[in-house]
XYZ file of C-alpha atoms in Angstrom:
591
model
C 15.679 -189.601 -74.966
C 15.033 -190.331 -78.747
C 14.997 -186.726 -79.474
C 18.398 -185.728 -77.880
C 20.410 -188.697 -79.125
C 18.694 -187.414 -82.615
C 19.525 -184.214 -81.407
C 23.107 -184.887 -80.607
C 23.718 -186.836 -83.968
C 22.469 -183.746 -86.304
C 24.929 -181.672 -83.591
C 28.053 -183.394 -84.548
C 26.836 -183.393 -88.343
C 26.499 -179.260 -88.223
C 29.863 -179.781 -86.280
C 31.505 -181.972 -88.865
C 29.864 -179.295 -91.485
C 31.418 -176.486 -89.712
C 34.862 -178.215 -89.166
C 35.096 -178.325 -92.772
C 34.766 -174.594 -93.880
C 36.456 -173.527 -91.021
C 39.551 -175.505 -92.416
C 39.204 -174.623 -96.079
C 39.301 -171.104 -94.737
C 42.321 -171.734 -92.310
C 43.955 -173.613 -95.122
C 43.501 -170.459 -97.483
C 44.991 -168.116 -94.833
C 47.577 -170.077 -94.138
C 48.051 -170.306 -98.280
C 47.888 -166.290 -98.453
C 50.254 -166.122 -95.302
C 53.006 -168.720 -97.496
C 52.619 -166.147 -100.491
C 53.406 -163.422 -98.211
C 56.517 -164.654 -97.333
C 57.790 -166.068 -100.473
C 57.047 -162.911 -102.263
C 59.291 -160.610 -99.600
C 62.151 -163.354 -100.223
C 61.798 -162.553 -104.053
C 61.755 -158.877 -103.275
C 64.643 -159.552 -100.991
C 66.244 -160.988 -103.573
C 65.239 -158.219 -106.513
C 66.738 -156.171 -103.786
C 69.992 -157.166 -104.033
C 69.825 -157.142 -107.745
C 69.545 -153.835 -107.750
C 72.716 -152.681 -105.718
C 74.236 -155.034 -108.149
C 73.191 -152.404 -110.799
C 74.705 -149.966 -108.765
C 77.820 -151.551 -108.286
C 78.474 -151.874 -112.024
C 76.866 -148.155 -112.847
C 79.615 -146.979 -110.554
C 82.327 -148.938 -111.727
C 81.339 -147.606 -115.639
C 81.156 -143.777 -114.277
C 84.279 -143.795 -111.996
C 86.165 -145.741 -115.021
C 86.968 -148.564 -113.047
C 84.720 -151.266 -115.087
C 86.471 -154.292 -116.586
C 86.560 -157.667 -116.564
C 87.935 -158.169 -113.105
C 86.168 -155.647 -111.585
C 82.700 -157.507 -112.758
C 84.326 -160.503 -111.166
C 84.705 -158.965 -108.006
C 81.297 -157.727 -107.763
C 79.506 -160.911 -109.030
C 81.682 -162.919 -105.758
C 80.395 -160.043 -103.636
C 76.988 -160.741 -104.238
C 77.984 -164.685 -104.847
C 75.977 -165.140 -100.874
C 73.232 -163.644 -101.973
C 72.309 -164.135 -105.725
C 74.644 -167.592 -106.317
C 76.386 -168.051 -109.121
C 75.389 -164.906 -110.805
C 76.974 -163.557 -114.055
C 77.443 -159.951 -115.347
C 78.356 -158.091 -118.316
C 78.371 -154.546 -119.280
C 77.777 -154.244 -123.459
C 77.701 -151.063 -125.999
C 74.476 -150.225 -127.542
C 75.376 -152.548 -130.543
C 75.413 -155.628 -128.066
C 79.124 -155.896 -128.358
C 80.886 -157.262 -125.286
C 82.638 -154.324 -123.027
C 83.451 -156.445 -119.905
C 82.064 -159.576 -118.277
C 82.546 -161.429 -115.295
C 82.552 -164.681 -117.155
C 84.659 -165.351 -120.423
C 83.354 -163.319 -123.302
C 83.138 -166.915 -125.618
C 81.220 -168.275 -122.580
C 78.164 -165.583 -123.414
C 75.046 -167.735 -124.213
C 73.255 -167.284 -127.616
C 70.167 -167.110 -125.657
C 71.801 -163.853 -123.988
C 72.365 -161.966 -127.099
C 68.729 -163.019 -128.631
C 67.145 -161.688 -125.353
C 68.563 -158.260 -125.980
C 67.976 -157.938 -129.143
C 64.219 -158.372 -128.451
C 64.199 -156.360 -125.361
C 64.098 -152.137 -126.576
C 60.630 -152.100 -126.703
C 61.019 -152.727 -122.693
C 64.196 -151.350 -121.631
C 65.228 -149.692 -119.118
C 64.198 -152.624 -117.387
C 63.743 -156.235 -118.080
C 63.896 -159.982 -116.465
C 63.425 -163.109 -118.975
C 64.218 -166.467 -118.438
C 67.133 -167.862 -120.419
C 68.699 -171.187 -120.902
C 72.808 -170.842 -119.675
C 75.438 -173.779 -119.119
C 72.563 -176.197 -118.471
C 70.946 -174.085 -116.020
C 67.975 -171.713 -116.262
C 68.954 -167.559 -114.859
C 66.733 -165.091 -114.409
C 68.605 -162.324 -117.301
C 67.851 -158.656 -115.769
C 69.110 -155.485 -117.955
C 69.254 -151.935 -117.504
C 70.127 -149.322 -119.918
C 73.480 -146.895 -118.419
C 72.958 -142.862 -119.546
C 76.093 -140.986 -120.214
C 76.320 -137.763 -119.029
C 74.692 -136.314 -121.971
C 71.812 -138.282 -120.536
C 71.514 -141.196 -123.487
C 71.561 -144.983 -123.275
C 75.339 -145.624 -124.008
C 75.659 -148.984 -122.416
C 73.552 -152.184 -121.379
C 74.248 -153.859 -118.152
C 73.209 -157.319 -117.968
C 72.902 -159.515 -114.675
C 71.882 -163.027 -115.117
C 70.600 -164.718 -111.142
C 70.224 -168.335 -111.991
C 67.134 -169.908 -110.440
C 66.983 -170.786 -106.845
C 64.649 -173.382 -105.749
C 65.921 -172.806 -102.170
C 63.930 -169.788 -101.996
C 60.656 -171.069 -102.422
C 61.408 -174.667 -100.664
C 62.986 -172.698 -97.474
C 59.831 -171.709 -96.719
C 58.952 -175.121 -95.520
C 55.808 -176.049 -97.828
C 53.555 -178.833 -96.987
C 53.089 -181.719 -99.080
C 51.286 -180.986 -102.437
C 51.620 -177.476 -102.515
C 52.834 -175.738 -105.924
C 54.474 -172.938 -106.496
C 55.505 -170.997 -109.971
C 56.642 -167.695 -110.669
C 55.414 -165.967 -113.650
C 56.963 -162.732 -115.112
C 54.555 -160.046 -117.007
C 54.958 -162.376 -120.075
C 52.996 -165.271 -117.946
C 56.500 -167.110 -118.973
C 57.497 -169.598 -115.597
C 60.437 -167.747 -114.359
C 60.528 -170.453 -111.479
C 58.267 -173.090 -109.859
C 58.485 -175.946 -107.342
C 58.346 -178.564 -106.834
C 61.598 -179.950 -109.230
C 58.831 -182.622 -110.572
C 56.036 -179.927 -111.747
C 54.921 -181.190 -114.854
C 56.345 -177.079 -116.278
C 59.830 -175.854 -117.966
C 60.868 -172.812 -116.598
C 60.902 -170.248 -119.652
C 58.140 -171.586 -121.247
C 54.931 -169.639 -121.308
C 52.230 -170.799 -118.448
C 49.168 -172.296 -119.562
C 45.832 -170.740 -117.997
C 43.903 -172.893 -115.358
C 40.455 -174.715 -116.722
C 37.005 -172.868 -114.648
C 37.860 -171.058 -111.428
C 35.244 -170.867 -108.569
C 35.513 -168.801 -105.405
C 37.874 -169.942 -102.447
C 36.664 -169.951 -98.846
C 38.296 -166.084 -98.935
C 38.553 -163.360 -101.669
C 42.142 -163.406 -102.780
C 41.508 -167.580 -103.480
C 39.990 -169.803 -105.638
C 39.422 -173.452 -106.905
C 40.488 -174.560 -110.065
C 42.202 -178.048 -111.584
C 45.966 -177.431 -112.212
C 47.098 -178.206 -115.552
C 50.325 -179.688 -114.257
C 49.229 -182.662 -112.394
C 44.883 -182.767 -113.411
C 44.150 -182.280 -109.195
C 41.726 -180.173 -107.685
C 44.198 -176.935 -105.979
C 43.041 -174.508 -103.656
C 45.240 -171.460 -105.138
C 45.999 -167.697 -104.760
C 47.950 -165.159 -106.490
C 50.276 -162.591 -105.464
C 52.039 -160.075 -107.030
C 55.886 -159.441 -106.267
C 57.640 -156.016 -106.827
C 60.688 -156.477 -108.600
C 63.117 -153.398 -107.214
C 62.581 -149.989 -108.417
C 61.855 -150.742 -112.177
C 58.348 -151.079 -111.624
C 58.035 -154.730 -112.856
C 56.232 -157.523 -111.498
C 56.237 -161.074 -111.223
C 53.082 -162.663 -109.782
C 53.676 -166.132 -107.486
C 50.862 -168.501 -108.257
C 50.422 -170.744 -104.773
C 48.400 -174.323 -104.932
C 47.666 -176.460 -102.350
C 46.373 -180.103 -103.589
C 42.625 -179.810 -102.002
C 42.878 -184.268 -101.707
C 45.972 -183.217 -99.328
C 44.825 -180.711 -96.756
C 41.352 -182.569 -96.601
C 42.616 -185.654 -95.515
C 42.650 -185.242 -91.793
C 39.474 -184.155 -92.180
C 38.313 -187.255 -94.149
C 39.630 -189.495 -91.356
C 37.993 -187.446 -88.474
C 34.634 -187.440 -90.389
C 34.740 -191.327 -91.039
C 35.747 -191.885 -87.154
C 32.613 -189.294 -86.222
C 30.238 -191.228 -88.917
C 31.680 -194.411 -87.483
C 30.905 -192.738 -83.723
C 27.114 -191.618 -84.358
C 26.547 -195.009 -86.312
C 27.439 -196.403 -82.525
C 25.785 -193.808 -80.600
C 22.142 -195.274 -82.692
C 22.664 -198.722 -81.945
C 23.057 -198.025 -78.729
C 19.553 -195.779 -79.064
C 18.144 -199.009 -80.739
C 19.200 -201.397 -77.982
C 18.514 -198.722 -75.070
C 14.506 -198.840 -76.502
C 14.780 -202.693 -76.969
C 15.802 -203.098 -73.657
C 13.090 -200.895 -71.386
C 12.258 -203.764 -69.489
C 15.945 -203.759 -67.750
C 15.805 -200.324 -67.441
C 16.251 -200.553 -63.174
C 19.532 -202.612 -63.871
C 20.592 -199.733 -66.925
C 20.239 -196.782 -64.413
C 21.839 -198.586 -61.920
C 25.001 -198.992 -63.970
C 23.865 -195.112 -65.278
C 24.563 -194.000 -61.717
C 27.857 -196.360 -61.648
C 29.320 -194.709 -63.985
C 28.193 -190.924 -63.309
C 30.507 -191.381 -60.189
C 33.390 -192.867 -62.411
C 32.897 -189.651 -64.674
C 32.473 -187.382 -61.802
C 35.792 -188.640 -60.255
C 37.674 -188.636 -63.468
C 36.573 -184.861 -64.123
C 37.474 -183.702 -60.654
C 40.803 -185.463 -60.906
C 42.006 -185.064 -64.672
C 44.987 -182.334 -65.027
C 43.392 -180.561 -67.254
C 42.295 -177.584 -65.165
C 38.118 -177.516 -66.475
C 35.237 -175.227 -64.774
C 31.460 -174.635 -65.324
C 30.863 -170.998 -65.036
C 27.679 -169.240 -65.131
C 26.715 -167.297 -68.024
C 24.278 -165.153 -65.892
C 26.409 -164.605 -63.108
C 29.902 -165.127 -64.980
C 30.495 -166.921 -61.133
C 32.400 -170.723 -60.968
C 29.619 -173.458 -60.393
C 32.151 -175.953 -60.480
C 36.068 -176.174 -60.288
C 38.158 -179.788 -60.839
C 41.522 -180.253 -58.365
C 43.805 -179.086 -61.690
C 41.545 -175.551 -61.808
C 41.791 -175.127 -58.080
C 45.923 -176.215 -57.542
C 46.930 -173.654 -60.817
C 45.100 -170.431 -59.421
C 44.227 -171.594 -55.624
C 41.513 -169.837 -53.682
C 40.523 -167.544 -56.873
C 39.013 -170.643 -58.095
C 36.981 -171.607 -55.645
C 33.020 -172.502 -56.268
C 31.175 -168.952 -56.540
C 34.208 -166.974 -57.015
C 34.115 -164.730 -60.918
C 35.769 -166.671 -63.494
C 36.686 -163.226 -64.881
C 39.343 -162.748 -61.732
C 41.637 -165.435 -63.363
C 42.500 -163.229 -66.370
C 44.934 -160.583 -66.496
C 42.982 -158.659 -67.754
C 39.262 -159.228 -66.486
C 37.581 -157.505 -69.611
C 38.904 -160.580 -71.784
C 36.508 -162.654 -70.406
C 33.368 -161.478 -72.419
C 34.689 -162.539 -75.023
C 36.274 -166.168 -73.991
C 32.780 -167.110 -72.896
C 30.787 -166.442 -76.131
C 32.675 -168.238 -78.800
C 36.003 -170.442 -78.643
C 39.068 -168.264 -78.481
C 42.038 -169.929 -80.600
C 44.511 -167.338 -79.253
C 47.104 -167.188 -76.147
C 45.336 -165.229 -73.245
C 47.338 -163.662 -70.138
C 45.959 -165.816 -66.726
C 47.176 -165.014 -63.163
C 47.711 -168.497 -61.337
C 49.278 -168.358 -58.423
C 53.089 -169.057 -59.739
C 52.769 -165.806 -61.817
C 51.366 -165.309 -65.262
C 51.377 -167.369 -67.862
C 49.855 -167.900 -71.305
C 46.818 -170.212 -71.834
C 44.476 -171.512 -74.516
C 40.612 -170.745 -73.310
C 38.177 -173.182 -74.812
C 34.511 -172.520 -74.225
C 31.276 -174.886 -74.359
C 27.706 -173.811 -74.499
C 25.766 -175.767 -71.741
C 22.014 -175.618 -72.059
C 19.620 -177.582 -69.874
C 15.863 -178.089 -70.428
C 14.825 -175.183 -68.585
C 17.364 -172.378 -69.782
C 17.164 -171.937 -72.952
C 16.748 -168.472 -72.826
C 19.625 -166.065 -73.551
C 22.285 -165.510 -71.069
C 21.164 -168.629 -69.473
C 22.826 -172.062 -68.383
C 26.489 -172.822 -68.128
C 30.102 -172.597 -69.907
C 32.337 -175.552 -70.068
C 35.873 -174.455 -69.542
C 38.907 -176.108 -70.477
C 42.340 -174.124 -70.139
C 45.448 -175.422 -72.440
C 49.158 -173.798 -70.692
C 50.982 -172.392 -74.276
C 53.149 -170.500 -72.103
C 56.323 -172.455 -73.273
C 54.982 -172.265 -77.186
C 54.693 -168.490 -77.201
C 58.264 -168.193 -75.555
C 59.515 -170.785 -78.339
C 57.681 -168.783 -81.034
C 59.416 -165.536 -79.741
C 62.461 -167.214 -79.379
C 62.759 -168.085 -83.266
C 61.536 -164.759 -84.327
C 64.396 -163.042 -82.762
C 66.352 -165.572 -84.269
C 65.230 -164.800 -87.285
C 65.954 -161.050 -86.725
C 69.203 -161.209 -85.238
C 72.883 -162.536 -86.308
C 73.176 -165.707 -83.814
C 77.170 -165.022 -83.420
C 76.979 -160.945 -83.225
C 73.793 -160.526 -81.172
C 73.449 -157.479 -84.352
C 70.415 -157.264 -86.102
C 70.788 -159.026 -89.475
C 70.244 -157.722 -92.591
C 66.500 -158.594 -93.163
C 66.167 -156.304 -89.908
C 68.793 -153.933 -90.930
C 66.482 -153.324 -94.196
C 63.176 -152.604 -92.194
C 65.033 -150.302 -89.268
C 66.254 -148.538 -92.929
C 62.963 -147.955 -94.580
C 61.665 -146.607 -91.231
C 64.496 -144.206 -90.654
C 63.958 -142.978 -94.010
C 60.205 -142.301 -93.453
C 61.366 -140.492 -90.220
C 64.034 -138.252 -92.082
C 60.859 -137.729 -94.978
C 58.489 -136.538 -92.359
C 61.065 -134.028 -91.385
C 62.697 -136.087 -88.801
C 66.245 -134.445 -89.391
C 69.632 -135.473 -90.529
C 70.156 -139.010 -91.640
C 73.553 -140.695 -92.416
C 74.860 -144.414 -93.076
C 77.942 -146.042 -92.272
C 79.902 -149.087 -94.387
C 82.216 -150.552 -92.055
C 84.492 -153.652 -92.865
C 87.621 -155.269 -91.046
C 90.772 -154.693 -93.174
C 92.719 -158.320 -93.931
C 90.125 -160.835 -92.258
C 90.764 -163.388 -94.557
C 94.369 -163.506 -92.773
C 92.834 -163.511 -89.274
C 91.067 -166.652 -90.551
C 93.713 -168.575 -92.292
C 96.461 -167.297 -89.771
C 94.736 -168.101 -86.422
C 91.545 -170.123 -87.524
C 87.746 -169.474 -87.926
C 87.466 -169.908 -84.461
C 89.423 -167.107 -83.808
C 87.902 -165.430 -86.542
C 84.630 -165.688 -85.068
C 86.167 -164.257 -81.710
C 86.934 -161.308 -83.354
C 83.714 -160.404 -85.033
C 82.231 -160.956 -81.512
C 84.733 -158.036 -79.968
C 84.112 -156.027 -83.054
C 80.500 -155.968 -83.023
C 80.352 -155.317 -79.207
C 82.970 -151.907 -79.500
C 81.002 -150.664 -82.260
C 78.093 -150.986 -79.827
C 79.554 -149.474 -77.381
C 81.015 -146.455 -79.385
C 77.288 -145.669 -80.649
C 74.422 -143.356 -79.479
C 71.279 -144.840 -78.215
C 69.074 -144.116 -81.182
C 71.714 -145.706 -83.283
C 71.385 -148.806 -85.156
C 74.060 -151.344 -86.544
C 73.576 -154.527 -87.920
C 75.494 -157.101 -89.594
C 75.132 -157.533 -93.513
C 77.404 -161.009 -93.726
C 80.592 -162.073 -93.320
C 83.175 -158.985 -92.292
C 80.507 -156.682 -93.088
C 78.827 -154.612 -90.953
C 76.490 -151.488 -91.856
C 75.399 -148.277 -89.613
C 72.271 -146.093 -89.470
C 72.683 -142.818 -87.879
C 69.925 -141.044 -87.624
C 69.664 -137.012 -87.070
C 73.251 -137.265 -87.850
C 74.732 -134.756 -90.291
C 78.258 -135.763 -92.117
C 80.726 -134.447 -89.420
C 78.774 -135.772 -86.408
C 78.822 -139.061 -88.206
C 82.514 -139.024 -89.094
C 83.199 -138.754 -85.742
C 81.011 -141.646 -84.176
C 82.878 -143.255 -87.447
C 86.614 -142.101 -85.744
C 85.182 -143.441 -82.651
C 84.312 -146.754 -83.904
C 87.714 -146.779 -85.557
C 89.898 -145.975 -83.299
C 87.668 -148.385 -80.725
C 89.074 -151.437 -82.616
C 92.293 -150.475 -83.734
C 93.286 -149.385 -80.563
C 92.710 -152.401 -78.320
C 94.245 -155.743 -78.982
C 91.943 -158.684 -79.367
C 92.770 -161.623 -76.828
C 92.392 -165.459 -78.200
C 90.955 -168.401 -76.020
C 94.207 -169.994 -76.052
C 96.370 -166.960 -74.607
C 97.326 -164.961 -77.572
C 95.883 -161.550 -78.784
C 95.420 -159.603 -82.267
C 95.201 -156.283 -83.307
C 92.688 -156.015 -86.527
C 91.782 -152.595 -88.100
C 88.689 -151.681 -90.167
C 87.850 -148.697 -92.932
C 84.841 -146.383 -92.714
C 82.567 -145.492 -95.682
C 80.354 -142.378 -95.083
C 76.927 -141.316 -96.550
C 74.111 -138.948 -96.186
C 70.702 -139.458 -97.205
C 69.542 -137.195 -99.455
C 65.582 -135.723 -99.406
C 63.714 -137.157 -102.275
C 65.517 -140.625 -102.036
C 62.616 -143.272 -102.159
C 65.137 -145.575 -100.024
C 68.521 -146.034 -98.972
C 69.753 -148.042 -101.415
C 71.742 -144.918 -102.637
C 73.528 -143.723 -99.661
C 74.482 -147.298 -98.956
C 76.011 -147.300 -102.574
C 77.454 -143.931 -102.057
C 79.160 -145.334 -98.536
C 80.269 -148.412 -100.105
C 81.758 -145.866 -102.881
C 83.184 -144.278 -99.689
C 84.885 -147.524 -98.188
C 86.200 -148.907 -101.059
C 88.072 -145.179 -101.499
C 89.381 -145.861 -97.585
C 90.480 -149.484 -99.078
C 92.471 -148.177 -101.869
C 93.971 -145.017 -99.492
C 95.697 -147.788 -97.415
C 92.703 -148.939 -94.883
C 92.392 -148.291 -91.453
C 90.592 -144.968 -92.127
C 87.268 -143.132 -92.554
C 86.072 -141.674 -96.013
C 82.515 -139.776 -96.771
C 80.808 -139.611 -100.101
C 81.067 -135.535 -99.548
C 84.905 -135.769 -99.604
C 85.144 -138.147 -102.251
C 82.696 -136.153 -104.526
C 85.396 -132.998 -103.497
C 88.420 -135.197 -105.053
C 86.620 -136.277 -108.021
C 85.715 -132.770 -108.852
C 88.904 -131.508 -108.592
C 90.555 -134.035 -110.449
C 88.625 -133.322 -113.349
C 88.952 -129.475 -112.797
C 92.742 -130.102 -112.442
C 92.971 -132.586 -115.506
C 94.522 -131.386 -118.999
């Protein structure tokens, strides 16, 4: 009896032992999973920053580019970049247009730039502006003699939302370094660091529980972090920022602390009790009477508890016992000598369930249907089985049925516009790198449509938001409806809504574009309270082209294409091929 108390206390030590990398290892996927995502919001991000460059690069070749017209763009990317500022300046740094007053131009701007040929065509610095710190990006513009001619400047102040969105737990830190190791952002607000200064390098490193983390004390605050690194592509210059991610090791050990002092403080018990079970032989008749007592106590709380539990044999993979929760989920499939295996949706599953503990959802048939469970398995040995594929499994079963259907839940709602039922535009972006690896692979035609209601702004200040809202709703299900199959729209914000046509060329897309059209102009739009609208959109189209990497460039070229259906009076459809026409003509035609 010595032996297996002895036995059970060095157990729950390896246990404890065990507990402890196996959360320093969950802790550092769960770090490199955080990185993950915070890096694709930064690319998401760099994204954006880079139709901004194509915004302006159009506006300076189509001779549209002035002050105004910088305006316009900056509060068109306003949702996604905040308060962000452009200029456009000559190759001496003098000031060509801005979209924020020309004396308003930070010193810090023009000092960046004059530093920045050795690096150009692309760069992103920190700088200092109206009490804030932005992010300066600049791009050299070619002529059409094919020299630098212009510098286009966008400067995306710092946004601690996109880091802190991500829901970080408690003593985690997070910086943002660009190629010059200089803090482009970090979080928390209180890190002991100053964005634009230039990071300091951690003390000694030693390996993390996985390969892409490590130990080190953080200069910021002198703790122990568990960290990782992780580089972030910044658009198509071919820059990168690397995210440094920490995770205070005194704050995800904590739980563990507590659990290890309770287990200390439960094998300290479990010996006394050793002690005074050998002081005590002499009452052993009176000790195995109470023994037996409370066997049948146990017994009946086993049978009884909710929980559904079994013992199955390992040999025979057959039930040797099944409690009254086992028995009323699956009914006569659990019965005593009936295979465990039968339960699962698929039996094959159950080789592995009953060799190690499975943390992940498996499929079970009960007799309501099937739902998702949690399978926890525990090695029973007795005395005389030691041998393997011997003795018995202890199975508990955990319903996560209503968990998974949450989890799914929330990542369609992460997907999909809540009011439109489109995709958004995170989706819209993937569906858009796939269809371009289709077209690449020689999967045919490909074509994108811009598509935005003429005069919302009236709908909402005429008849309400509500009302606005309403409308959005009707326009997003006729566009539906007027597309093929294989199409796919989405919903990029606001008004805005964005097509991918795929083996389209430009006159079958012009007319699913007509179709669309005339879908939404033709039908009014009836109101909750009785009264109907008519609303009208404009149509910019684009083809991919072969050798694109993405389709960042047919989307400008269709947003090229809508704003040309704006100007022609709205209500209309315009392609990048017919646009292209009238430019060349114009200049063929000019004096």
């Amino acid at each position: 009896m010595v032996f297996l108390v002895l036995l059970s206390l060095a157990a729950n030590f390896a246990k404890t032992l065990g507990d402890f990398s196996s959360l320093n290892e969950r802790t550092a996927r769960r770090l490199e999973t955080l990185a993950s995502a915070i890096a694709l919001r930064v690319e998401d991000r760099a994204k954006v920053v880079d139709q901004t460059f194509l915004a302006v690069g159009d506006a300076i070749e189509t001779g549209a580019l002035s002050d105004k017209k910088l305006r316009q763009i900056a509060m068109h990317e306003r949702e996604n970049l905040g308060n962000v500022s452009i200029a456009v300046l000559d190759s001496d740094n003098r000031v060509l247009a801005s979209s924020i007053p020309h004396a308003d131009l930070n010193d810090a701007w023009l000092e960046t730039l004059r530093g920045a040929t050795a690096k150009l065509p692309a760069i992103a610095q920190p700088v200092h502006h109206e009490s804030r710190w932005d992010v300066l990006f600049i791009r050299e513009h070619r002529g059409r003699a094919g020299m630098a001619d212009m510098r286009i400047v966008v400067a995306v102040p710092v946004d601690q939302g996109v880091v802190s969105s991500v829901r970080l737990p408690p003593g985690t830190t997070a910086l943002v370094l660009n190629p010059d190791d200089r803090v482009i952002g970090h979080y928390p607000s209180t890190l002991a660091v100053e964005n634009g200064s230039v990071y300091p390098v951690d003390g000694l490193r030693t390996h993390g529980p996985t390969p892409s983390t490590y130990y080190a004390i953080s200069a910021q605050d002198g703790r122990k972090h568990l960290k990782t690194m992780h580089g972030i592509a910044v658009g198509d210059s071919g820059e990168y920022w690397e995210l440094e991610l920490g995770y205070a090791v005194d704050e995800y050990r904590a739980p563990w602390l507590h659990s290890l002092y309770l287990a200390l403080l439960g094998m300290t018990i479990e010996f006394t009790l050793l002690v005074a079970g050998v002081v005590m032989l002499r009452r052993e008749k009176r000790l195995l009477e109470q023994i037996e007592t409370w066997s049948g106590f146990v017994s009946t709380i086993v049978r009884n508890i909710p929980t559904p539990i079994a013992l199955v044999s390992v040999d025979t993979g057959k039930i040797a016992l099944a409690n009254e929760g086992l028995s009323a989920i699956f009914g006569p499939r659990a019965q005593v000598g009936e295979r465990f295996s039968t339960l699962f949706a698929n039996p094959s599953n159950w080789t592995d369930s009953g060799v190690w503990d499975n943390s992940e959802p498996m499929a079970m048939l009960t007799s309501a249907g099937p739902v998702q469970m949690i399978v926890r398995c525990t090695r029973l040995l007795d005395h005389t089985s030691e041998a393997e594929g011997k003795g018995l499994v202890l199975v508990t079963l955990l319903d996560v049925s209503k968990q998974c259907a949450q989890i799914i839940e929330l990542r369609t709602e992460a997907d999909f516009d809540a009011l439109t039922k489109l995709p958004n535009r995170r989706n819209f972006t993937r569906a858009s790198e796939r269809a371009v690896a289709h077209a690449r692979q020689g999967g045919g035609e490909l074509a994108v449509l811009a598509v935005d209601l003429d005069h919302f702004k009236r709908v909402n200040d005429t008849w309400g938001h509500a009302a606005g809202d309403r409308v959005l709703e009707v326009v997003a299900e006729r566009i539906r409806a007027a597309l093929r199959d294989r199409d796919f729209p989405a919903r990029l914000g606001g008004e805005e809504f964005a097509v991918i046509l795929q083996g389209a060329t430009s006159r079958h897309a012009h007319s699913i574009a007509e179709r669309i059209r005339c879908a939404v102009a033709g039908t009014p739009i009836a109101l909750g309270d009785g009264q109907s609208i008519r609303v009208t959109m404009s149509i910019g189209i684009a083809t991919y082209r072969y050798g694109e990497p993405d389709l960042a460039a047919a989307q400008a070229r269709a947003d090229r294409a809508l704003y040309y259906a704006k100007a022609s009076g709205r209500n209309r459809v315009a392609a990048d091929d017919d646009l292209s026409a009238c430019e060349r003509d114009a200049r063929e035609t000019a004096p």
